[in-house]
PDB file of C-alpha atoms and ligand atoms in Angstrom:
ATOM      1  CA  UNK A   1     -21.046  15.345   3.918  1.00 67.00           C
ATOM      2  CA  UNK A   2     -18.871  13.159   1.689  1.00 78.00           C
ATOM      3  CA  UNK A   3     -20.224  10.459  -0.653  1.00 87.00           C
ATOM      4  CA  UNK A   4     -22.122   7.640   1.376  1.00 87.00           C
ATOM      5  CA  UNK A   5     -19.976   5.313  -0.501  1.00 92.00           C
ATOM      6  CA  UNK A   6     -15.867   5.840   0.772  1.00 95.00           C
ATOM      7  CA  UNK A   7     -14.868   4.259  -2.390  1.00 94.00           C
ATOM      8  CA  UNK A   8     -16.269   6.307  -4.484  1.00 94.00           C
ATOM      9  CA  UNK A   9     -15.091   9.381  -2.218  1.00 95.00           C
ATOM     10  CA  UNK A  10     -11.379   8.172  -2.303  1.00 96.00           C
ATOM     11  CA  UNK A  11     -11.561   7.395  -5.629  1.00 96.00           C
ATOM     12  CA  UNK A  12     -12.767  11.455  -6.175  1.00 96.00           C
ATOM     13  CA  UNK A  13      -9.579  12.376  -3.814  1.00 97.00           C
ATOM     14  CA  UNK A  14      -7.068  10.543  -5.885  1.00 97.00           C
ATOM     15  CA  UNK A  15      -8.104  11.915  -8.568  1.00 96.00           C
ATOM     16  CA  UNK A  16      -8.067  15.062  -7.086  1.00 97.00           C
ATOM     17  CA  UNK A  17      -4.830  14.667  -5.425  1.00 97.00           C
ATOM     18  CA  UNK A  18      -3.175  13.276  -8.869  1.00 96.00           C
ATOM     19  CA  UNK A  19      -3.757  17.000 -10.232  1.00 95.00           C
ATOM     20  CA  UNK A  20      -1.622  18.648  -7.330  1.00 96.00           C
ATOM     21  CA  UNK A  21       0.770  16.003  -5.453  1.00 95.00           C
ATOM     22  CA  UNK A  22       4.177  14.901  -7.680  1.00 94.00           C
ATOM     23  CA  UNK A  23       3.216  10.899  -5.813  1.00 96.00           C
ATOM     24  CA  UNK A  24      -0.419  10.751  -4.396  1.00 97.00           C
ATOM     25  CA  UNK A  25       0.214   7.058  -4.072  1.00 97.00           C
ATOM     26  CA  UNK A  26       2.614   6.995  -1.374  1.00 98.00           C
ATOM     27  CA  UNK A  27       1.166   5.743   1.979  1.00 98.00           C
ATOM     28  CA  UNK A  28       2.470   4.583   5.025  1.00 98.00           C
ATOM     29  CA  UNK A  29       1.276   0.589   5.704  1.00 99.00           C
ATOM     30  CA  UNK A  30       1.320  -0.152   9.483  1.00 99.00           C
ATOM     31  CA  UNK A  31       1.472  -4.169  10.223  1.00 99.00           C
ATOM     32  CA  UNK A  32       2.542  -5.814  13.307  1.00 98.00           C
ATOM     33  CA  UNK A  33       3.538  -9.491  14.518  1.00 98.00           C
ATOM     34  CA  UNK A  34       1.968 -11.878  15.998  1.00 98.00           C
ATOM     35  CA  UNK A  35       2.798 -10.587  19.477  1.00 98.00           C
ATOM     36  CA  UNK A  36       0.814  -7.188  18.855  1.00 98.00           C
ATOM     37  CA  UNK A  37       4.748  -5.669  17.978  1.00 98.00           C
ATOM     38  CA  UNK A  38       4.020  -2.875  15.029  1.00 98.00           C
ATOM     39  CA  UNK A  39       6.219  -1.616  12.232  1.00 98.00           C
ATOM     40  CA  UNK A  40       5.366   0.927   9.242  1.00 98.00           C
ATOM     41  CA  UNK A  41       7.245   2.190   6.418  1.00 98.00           C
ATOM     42  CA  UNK A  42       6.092   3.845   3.207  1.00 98.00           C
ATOM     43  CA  UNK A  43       4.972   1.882   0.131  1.00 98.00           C
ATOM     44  CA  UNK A  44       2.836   2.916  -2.628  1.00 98.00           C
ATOM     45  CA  UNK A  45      -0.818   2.738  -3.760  1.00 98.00           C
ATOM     46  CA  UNK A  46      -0.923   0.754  -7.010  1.00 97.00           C
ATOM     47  CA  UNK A  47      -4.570  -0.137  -7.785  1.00 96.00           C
ATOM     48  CA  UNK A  48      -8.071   0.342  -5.806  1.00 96.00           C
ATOM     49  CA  UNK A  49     -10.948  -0.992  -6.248  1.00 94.00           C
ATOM     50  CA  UNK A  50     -14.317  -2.172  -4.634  1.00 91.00           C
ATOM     51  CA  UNK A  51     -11.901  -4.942  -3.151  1.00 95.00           C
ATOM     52  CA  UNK A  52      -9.440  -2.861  -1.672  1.00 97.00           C
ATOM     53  CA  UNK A  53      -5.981  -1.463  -1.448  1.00 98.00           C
ATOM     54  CA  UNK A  54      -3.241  -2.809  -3.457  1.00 98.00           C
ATOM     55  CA  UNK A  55       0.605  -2.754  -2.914  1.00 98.00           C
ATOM     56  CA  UNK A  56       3.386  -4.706  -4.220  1.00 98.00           C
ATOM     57  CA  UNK A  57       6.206  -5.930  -2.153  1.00 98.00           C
ATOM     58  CA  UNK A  58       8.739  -8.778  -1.534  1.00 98.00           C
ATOM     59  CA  UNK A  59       6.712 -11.859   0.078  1.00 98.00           C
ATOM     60  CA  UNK A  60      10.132 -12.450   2.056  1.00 98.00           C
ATOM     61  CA  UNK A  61      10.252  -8.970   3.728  1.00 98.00           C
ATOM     62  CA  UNK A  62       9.743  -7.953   7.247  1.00 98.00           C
ATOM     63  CA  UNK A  63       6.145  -6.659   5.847  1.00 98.00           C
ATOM     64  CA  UNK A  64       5.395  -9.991   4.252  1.00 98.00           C
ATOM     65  CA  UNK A  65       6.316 -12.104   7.525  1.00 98.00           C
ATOM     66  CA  UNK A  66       4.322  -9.782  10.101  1.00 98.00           C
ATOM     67  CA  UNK A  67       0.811 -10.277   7.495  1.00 98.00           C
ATOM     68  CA  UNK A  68       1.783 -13.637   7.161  1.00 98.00           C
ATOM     69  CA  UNK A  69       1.739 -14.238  11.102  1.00 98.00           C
ATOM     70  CA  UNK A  70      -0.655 -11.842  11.113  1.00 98.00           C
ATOM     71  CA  UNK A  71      -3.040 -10.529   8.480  1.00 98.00           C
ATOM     72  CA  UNK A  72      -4.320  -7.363   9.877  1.00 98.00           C
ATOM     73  CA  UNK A  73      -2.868  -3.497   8.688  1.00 98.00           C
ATOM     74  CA  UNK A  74      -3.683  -0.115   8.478  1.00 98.00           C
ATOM     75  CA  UNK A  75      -2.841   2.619   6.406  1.00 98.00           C
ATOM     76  CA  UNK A  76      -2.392   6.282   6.144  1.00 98.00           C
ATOM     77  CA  UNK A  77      -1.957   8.564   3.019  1.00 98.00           C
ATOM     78  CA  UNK A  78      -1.714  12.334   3.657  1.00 98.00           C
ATOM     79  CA  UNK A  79      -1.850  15.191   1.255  1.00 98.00           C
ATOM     80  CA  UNK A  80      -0.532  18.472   2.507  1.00 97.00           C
ATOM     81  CA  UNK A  81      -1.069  20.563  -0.409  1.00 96.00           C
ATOM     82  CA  UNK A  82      -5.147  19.185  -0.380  1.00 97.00           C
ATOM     83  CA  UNK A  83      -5.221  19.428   3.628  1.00 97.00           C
ATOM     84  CA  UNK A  84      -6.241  15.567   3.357  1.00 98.00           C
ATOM     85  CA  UNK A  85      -5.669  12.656   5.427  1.00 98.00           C
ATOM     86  CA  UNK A  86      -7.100   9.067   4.458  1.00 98.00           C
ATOM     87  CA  UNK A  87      -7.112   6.220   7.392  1.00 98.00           C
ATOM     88  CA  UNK A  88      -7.677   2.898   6.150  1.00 98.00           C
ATOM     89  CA  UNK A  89      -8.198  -0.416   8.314  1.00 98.00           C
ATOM     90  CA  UNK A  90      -8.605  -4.404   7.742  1.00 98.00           C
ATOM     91  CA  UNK A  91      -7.669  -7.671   6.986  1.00 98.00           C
ATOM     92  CA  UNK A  92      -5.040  -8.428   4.239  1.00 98.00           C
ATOM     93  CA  UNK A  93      -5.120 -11.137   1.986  1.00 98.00           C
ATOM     94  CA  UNK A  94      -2.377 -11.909  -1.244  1.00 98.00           C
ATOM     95  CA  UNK A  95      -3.658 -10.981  -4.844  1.00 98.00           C
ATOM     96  CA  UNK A  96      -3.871 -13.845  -7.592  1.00 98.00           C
ATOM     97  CA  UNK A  97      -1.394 -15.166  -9.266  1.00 98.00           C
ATOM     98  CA  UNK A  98      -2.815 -13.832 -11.879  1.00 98.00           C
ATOM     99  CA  UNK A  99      -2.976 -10.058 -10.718  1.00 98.00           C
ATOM    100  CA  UNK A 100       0.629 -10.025  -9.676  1.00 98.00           C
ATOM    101  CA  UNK A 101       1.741 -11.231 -13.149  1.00 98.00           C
ATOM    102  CA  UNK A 102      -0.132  -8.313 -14.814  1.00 98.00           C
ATOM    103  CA  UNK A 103       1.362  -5.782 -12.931  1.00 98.00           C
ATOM    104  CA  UNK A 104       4.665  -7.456 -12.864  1.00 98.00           C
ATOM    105  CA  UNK A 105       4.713  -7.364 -16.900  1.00 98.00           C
ATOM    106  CA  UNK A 106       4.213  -3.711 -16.673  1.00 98.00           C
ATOM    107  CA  UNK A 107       7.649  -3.150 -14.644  1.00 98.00           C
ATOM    108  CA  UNK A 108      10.899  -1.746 -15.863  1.00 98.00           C
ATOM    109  CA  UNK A 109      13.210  -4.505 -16.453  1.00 98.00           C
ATOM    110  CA  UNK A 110      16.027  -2.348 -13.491  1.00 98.00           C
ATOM    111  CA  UNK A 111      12.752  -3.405 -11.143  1.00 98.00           C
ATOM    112  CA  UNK A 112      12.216  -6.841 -12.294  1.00 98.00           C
ATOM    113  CA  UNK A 113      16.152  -7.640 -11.841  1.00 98.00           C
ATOM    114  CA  UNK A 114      15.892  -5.645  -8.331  1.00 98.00           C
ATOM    115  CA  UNK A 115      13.121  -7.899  -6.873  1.00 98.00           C
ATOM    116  CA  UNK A 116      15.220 -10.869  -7.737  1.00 98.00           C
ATOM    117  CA  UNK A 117      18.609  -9.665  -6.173  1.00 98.00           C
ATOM    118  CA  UNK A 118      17.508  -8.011  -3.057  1.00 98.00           C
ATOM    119  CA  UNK A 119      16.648 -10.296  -0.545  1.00 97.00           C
ATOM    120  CA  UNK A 120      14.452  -7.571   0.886  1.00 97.00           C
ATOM    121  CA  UNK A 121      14.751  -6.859   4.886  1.00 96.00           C
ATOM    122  CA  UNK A 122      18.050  -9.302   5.299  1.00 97.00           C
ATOM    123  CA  UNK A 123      21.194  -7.989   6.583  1.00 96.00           C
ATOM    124  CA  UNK A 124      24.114  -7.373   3.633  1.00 97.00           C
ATOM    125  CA  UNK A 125      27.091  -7.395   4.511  1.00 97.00           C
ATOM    126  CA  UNK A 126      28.013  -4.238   2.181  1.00 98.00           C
ATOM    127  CA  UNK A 127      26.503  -2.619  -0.777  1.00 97.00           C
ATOM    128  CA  UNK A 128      29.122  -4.520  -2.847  1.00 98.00           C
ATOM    129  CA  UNK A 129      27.132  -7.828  -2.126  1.00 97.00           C
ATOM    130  CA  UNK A 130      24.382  -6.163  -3.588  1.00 98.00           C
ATOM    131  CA  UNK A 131      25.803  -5.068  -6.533  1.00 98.00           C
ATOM    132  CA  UNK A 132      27.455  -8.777  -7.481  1.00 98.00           C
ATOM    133  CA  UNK A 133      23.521 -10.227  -6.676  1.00 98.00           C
ATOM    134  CA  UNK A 134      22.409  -7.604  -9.473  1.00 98.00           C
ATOM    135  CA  UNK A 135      25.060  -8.614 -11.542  1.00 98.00           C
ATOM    136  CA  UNK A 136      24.614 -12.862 -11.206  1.00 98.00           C
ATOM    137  CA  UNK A 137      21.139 -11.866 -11.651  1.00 98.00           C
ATOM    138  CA  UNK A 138      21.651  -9.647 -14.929  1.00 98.00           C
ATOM    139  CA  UNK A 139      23.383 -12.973 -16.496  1.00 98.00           C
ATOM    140  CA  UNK A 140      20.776 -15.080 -14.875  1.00 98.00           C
ATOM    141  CA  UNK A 141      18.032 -13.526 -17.419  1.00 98.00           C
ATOM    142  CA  UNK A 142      20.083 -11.832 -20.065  1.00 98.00           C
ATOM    143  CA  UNK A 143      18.146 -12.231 -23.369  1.00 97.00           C
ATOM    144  CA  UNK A 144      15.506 -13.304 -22.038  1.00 98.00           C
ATOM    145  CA  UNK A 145      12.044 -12.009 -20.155  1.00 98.00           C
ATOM    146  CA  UNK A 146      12.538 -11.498 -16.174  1.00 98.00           C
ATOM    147  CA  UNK A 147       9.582 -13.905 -14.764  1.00 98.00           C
ATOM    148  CA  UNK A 148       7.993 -13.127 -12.022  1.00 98.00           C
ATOM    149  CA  UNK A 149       9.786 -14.120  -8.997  1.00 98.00           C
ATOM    150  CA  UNK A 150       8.011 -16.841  -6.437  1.00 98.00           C
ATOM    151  CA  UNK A 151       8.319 -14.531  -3.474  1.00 98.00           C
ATOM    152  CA  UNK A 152       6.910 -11.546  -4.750  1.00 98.00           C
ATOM    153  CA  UNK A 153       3.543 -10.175  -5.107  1.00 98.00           C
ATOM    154  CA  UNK A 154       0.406  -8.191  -4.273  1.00 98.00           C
ATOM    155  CA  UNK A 155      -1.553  -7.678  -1.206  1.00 98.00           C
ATOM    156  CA  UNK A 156      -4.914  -6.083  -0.891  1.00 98.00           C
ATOM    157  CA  UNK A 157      -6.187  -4.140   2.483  1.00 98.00           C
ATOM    158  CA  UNK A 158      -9.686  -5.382   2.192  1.00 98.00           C
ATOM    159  CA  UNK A 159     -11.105  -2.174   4.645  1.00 98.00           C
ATOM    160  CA  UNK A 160     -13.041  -2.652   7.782  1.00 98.00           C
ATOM    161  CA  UNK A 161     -13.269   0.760   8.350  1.00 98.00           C
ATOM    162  CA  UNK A 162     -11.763   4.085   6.179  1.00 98.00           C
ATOM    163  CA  UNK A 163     -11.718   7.849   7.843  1.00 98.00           C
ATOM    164  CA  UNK A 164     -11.842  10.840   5.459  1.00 97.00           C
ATOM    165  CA  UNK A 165     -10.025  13.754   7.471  1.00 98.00           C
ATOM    166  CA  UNK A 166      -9.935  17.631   6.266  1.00 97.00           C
ATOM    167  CA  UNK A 167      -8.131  20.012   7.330  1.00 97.00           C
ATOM    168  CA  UNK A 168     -10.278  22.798   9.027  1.00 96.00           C
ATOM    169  CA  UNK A 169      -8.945  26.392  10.745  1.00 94.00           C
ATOM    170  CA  UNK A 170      -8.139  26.251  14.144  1.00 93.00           C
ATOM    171  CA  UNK A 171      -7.563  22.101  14.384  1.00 92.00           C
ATOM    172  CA  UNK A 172     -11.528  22.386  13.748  1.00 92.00           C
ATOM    173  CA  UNK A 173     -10.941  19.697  11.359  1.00 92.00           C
ATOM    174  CA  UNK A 174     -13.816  17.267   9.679  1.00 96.00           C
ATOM    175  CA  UNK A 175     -13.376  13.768  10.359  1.00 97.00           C
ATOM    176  CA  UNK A 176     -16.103  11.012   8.788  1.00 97.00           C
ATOM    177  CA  UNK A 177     -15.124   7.367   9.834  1.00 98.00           C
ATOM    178  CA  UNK A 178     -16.762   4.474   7.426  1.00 97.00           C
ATOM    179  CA  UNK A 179     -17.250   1.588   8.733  1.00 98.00           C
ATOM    180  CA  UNK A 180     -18.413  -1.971   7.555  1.00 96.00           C
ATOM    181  CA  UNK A 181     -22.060  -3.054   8.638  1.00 95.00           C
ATOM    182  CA  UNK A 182     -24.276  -5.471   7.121  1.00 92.00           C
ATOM    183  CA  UNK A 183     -22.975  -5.636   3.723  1.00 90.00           C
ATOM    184  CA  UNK A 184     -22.742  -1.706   3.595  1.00 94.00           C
ATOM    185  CA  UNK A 185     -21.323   1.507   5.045  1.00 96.00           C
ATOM    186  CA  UNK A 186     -22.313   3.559   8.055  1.00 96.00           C
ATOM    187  CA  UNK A 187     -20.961   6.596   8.307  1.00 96.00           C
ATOM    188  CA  UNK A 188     -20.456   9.218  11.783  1.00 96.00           C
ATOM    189  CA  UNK A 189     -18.628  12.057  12.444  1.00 97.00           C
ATOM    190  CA  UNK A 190     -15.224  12.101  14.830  1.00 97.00           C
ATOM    191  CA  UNK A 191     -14.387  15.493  16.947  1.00 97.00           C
ATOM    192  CA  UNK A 192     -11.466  16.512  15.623  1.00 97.00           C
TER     193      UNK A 192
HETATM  194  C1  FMN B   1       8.218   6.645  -1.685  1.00 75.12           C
HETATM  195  C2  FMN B   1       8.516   5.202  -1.348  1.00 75.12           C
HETATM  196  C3  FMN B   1       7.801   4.202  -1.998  1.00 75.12           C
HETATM  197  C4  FMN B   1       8.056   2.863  -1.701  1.00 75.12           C
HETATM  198  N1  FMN B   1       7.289   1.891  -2.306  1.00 75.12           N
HETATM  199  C5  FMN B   1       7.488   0.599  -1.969  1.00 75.12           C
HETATM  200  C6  FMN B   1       6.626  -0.417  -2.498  1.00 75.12           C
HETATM  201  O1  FMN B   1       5.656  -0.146  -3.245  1.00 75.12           O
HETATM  202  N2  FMN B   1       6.890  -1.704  -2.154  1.00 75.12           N
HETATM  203  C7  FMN B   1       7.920  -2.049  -1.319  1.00 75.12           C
HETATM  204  O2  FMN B   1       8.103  -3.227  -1.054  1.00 75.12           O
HETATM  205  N3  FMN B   1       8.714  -1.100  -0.771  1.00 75.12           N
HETATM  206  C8  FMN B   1       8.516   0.202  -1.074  1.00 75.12           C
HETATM  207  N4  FMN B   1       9.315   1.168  -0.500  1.00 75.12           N
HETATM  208  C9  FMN B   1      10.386   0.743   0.442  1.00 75.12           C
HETATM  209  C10 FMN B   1       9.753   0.489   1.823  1.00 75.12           C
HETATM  210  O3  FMN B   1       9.515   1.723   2.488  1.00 75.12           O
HETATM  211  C11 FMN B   1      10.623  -0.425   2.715  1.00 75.12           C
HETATM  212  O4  FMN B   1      11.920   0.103   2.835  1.00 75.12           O
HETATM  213  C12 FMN B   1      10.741  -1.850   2.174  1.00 75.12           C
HETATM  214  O5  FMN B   1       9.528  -2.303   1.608  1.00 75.12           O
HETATM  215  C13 FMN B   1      11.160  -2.813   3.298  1.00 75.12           C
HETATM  216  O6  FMN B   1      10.206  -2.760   4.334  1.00 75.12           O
HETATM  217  P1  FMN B   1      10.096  -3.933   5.432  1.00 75.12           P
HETATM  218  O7  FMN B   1      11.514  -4.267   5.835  1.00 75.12           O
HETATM  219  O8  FMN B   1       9.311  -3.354   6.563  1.00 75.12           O
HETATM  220  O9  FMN B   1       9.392  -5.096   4.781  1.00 75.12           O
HETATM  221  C14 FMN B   1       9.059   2.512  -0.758  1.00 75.12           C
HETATM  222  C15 FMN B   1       9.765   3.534  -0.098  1.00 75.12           C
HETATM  223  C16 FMN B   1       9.478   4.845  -0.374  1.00 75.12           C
HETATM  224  C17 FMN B   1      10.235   5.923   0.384  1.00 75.12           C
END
């Protein structure tokens, strides 16, 4: 049986998975609209702790208006070459001010201009229009630091519930679903 404590078992996969997997970070975030309407796409991991899950993103994005309608996701990282699958659910709330600056200070300045010139999830009319935002952007900041821009940031997936899932012969696979209940963690077993 895993740790009784899914933190601390994730926290042993990562590192685990950081020895064999070129991006153990990447994970597919699920949100949806109001309406119940879901989307996913891949974003990556950038800090967990007790709190949660951490990602970055554009506040403006399709991502940022479905948690902002509604604040509900779930995620899914998978490791083939560990035969590991991690299922995370919850609410979602936006990191400090504070939190968002520290990791933005720690991003390549190509990044920093990127956030400010794509208007993330919007229609361009052609790559060109792209490349002349990077460009008014570039003179924008040039010689100075790229601040953080208003509309970007970090949101943590603050778990209700988090399934550890092996992969066993014959689709005999283990599955251990966490789940939130009176300030702790109870823990059963899923047929596979
Ligand atoms: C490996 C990989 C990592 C990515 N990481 C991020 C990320 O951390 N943040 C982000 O906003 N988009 C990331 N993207 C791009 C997203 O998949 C997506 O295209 C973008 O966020 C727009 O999504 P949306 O229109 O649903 O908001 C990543 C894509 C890939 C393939």
């Amino acid at each position: 049986m895993p740790d009784p404590d899914p933190f601390t078992q994730l926290r042993a996969w990562l590192e685990e998975a950081r020895a064999v997997v070129g991006e153990p970070q990447v994970m597919t975030l699920a949100t949806a609209t109001a309406e119940g309407k879901p989307s996913a796409r891949v974003v990556l991991l950038r800090d967990l702790d007790e709190r949660g899950l951490t990602f970055f993103t554009n506040r403006t994005s399709r991502k940022g208006d479905e948690l902002r309608a509604n604040p509900r996701a779930a995620i899914a990282l998978h490791w083939w070459e560990l035969g590991r699958q991690v299922r995370v659910e919850g609410s979602v709330e936006e990191i400090s001010l504070e939190e968002s600056a520290a990791y933005w200070a720690t991003r390549q300045r190509g990044s920093q201009i990127a956030a400010w010139a794509s208007p993330q999830s919007r229609p361009l009319t052609d790559r060109a229009a792209l490349d002349a935002r990077v460009t008014e952007t570039e003179e924008r900041f040039d010689g100075q630091g790229v601040p953080l821009p208003p509309f970007w940031g970090g949101y943590r997936l603050i778990p209700e519930s988090i399934e550890l899932w092996t992969h066993r012969d014959d689709r005999l696979h283990d599955r251990v679903r966490y789940t939130r209940e009176d300030g702790g963690w109870r823990s059963e077993r899923l047929a596979p």
